[in-house]
Amino acid sequence: MKHIPVLTKEVLEALNPKPNENFIDCTVGQGGHAKLILEKTGPNGKLLGIDLDPEQIKNCKELLKVFENRLFLVNDSYANLEDILKNNNFEKISGVLLDLGMSSWQLEESGKGFSFQADQPLDMRYDQKRNDLTAEIIVNEWLEEKIEKIISEYGEEKFSRKIAKKIIDQRNPSTGSGQRIKTTFELVEIIKDATPSFYWHSKIHYATRTFQALRIAVNGELDSLQKALPQIISILRPGGRIAVISFHSLEDRIAKQFLRNKEKEGLLKILTKKPVIALDNEHRDNPRARSAKLRVAIKL
Ligand SMILES: C[S@@+](CC[C@H](N)C(=O)[O-])C[C@H]1O[C@@H](n2cnc3c(N)ncnc32)[C@H](O)[C@@H]1O
């Protein structure tokens, strides 16, 4: 399944790519945004695409073959941005894009347990080689308080306490099966048992928030964002732009506060006083767009 990039017109307006300029896409995915940027930066503008998921790098290489002379792909975390640039001799950067979270391809085809709609092992790592923490480890080995905290904070799940307790009960042979919770469907069943029946029929599936929380925790997503933002400002050329698309209030808060602080320090000017959100017709064609928020700033 091909990922449909969000807010494409708005991202292009924000980054304003021109012929021969260099850009970085920190979350290149299947290259939806990268392609649009490369179309504007010919004949010599380069794009460095980073992704933590090696499968996404393969996908992008295949999908953007026509740009192979100007597209450079690196499998790493954007949290290591400055080192990546040093190793790749990439400079005079006119813009950096962060399109956070996971892509539709990862959700539906990676087989890594991101989706509650397919029965798969509870993994959820973008990068299985560099990360030892899986969703299975969290639900089977972490303390109840810690599980509750991530489901509450990263999932903004109002039944976090009940869900964490049900997970712990399941692990205990006198209150549950005593077996390890290994698959997405086993976890979905536990979440269903832990929540009231009205919740099973709400607009958002009852497992959505718990699954989101686990994904964020497994991949240390908020920590990576916090590490990347200052590096982005330091590597941009004056007049260069940063665009951040977030899908979650905690991510958006981190981006908003960072940009505001840097504006106060006189390092950049914010171009979006309020975050840009998708128009209704984009919501219809691409459900991911519903929660997308774009913030943009220019380096002074
Ligand atoms: C929403 S998708 C990006 C989609 C892309 N803009 C497109 O148009 O195809 C987010 C991507 O970020 C990647 N990602 C998540 N955390 C990352 C990190 N710390 N460093 C680099 N890539 C990361 C995911 O693997 C995923 O492919």
XYZ file of C-alpha atoms in Angstrom, residues 14-16 18 21 23 93-96 233 236-242 267-269 271 297-300:
26
model
C 6.332 26.263 3.597
C 9.676 24.996 2.308
C 9.522 26.980 -0.929
C 13.819 26.418 -5.751
C 18.680 24.084 -3.558
C 16.926 19.809 1.297
C 20.692 23.311 3.431
C 17.653 25.365 2.424
C 15.042 23.349 4.275
C 14.362 20.403 6.543
C 18.462 24.825 13.469
C 20.157 25.178 8.261
C 21.633 28.053 6.241
C 20.330 31.526 7.168
C 17.002 31.907 5.382
C 16.531 28.120 5.452
C 13.244 26.686 6.663
C 12.109 24.002 9.068
C 17.419 32.561 16.012
C 14.366 32.129 13.865
C 11.035 33.584 12.849
C 5.838 31.578 9.820
C 9.880 28.656 10.807
C 12.701 30.403 8.963
C 16.253 30.653 10.281
C 17.449 34.236 10.723
